Amino acid sequence: MTNLRISISRKPLALKAAFALFVISASAEAQRFLCFEAPGKKASIQLQFDFPAERQELASVTYRKGNGTIQLRKVSEKEVDDGPDGRPSLIRTVWEEIVPTGKKGGRYEMDAQGAVVYSFQYKRPDGKKFDFTAVDDAEGAEGCEWK
């Protein structure tokens, strides 16, 4: 079985470029993920964001030092700015954590134009926000490989 990896990277404005990794297997199923990092008090916070399969509303995040995968449900997606000259529009997508206990979970918000992610933020239920940037050198064949 052969995997084909395609990585796209740009450096928009002052934000670090995001990359998109596509793993396409012989069965034609695609897995897309991005690796992100945010500054923390003692160490950085690293996570892998797994995009939903086509036409699906569920995504997931896995924190490097977390206790497993957190399922997310897409709650909104809207065009923030239309792209000039045939380029993709800037889209803001919001996902909420699916919490089995029924408590309110956090929200993830991503602004992306095609494969370029301009911002990725996590907001805890208490209102504290974490701004993440893409980590270009963490890409692996099956997911993020943190150094």
C-alpha atoms as one frame of an Amber mdcrd trajectory, in Angstrom:
protein
   0.000   0.000   0.000   1.444   3.330  -1.061   0.697   6.631   0.643   0.949
   9.936  -1.191   1.647  12.955   0.985   0.994  16.509  -0.142   1.986  19.396
   2.092   0.992  22.995   1.375   2.587  25.889   3.231   2.513  29.705   2.969
   3.402  32.592   5.258   0.391  34.965   5.305   0.864  38.302   7.030   2.591
  37.947  10.396   1.113  34.539  11.147   3.117  31.388  10.769   2.045  29.358
   7.773  -0.184  26.380   8.169   0.252  23.198   6.325  -2.228  20.661   5.144
  -1.254  17.029   4.980  -3.234  14.610   2.929  -2.652  10.903   3.254  -4.280
   9.105   0.364  -4.301   5.342   0.617  -5.038   2.767  -2.049  -8.638   2.622
  -0.815  -9.016   6.317  -1.791  -9.853   7.365   1.780  -8.259  10.683   2.764
  -7.143  11.701   6.256  -6.406  15.386   6.768  -4.834  16.837   9.859  -2.926
  19.875  11.055  -0.428  20.200  13.900  -0.688  23.236  16.189   1.167  24.678
  19.159   0.364  27.378  21.729   2.569  28.841  24.453   1.911  27.459  27.930
   3.018  28.459  31.424   5.665  25.719  31.726   5.687  24.119  28.285   3.968
  24.628  24.977   0.579  23.038  24.293   0.645  20.820  21.212  -2.318  19.278
  19.455  -3.332  17.495  16.310  -6.559  18.637  14.669  -8.180  15.955  12.516
 -10.541  17.323   9.901 -13.857  15.585   9.324 -14.309  13.258   6.401 -16.038
  14.830   3.433 -19.643  15.855   4.177 -19.252  15.002   7.870 -19.780  17.345
  10.816 -17.458  15.652  13.333 -13.774  16.464  13.803 -11.361  15.692  16.637
  -8.350  17.014  18.501  -5.647  15.042  20.257  -3.354  16.845  22.660   0.220
  15.588  22.819   0.086  15.249  26.603  -3.653  14.627  26.783  -5.758  11.655
  27.814  -7.057  10.675  24.400  -8.996  12.149  21.525 -11.662  14.823  22.018
 -14.564  14.665  19.586 -15.825  17.939  18.090 -19.096  18.877  16.403 -19.197
  21.621  13.786 -21.623  24.315  14.953 -21.067  26.977  12.312 -19.264  27.752
   9.111 -19.493  31.121   7.414 -17.753  33.135   4.765 -15.848  36.003   6.376
 -14.379  37.431   3.169 -14.696  36.347  -0.447 -11.450  35.572  -2.236 -10.380
  37.867  -5.076  -9.539  36.625  -8.565 -10.975  33.143  -8.149  -9.138  32.384
  -4.910 -11.020  30.564  -2.146 -13.066  32.574   0.324 -11.919  33.105   3.908
 -14.081  30.743   5.963 -14.566  30.798   9.744 -15.519  27.407  11.182 -16.449
  26.795  14.807 -16.438  23.400  16.534 -17.653  22.553  20.047 -16.313  19.765
  22.212 -18.677  16.826  22.664 -18.643  16.237  26.416 -20.286  12.984  27.566
 -21.100  14.367  31.030 -23.389  16.997  29.538 -21.261  19.885  30.793 -20.422
  22.669  28.389 -17.167  22.043  26.566 -14.720  24.380  24.889 -14.860  25.808
  21.363 -12.312  25.746  18.568 -12.390  28.456  15.907 -10.454  28.337  12.647
 -10.144  30.966   9.912  -8.918  29.361   6.697  -8.679  30.212   3.028  -8.355
  26.942   1.163  -5.395  25.071   2.689  -4.045  28.175   4.455  -5.061  28.575
   8.103  -4.808  32.178   9.269  -5.905  31.606  12.859  -6.751  28.732  15.177
  -8.021  29.421  18.687  -9.369  27.408  21.599 -11.732  29.009  24.107 -12.387
  27.203  27.381 -15.861  27.312  28.968 -14.499  29.824  31.529 -13.572  32.198
  28.684  -9.782  31.738  28.685  -8.414  31.726  25.120  -5.408  29.986  23.582
  -4.049  31.103  20.203  -2.333  28.339  18.266   0.077  28.473  15.340   0.822
  25.733  12.833   3.928  23.610  13.352   5.307  22.860   9.910   8.008  20.408
  10.960   5.684  18.115  12.954   4.107  16.405   9.942   4.247  12.631   9.813
   2.757   9.957   7.620   0.047   9.073  10.144  -0.176  12.217  12.278   1.830
  14.809  14.161   5.308  13.721  15.225   6.417  16.057  18.000  10.113  16.648
  18.635
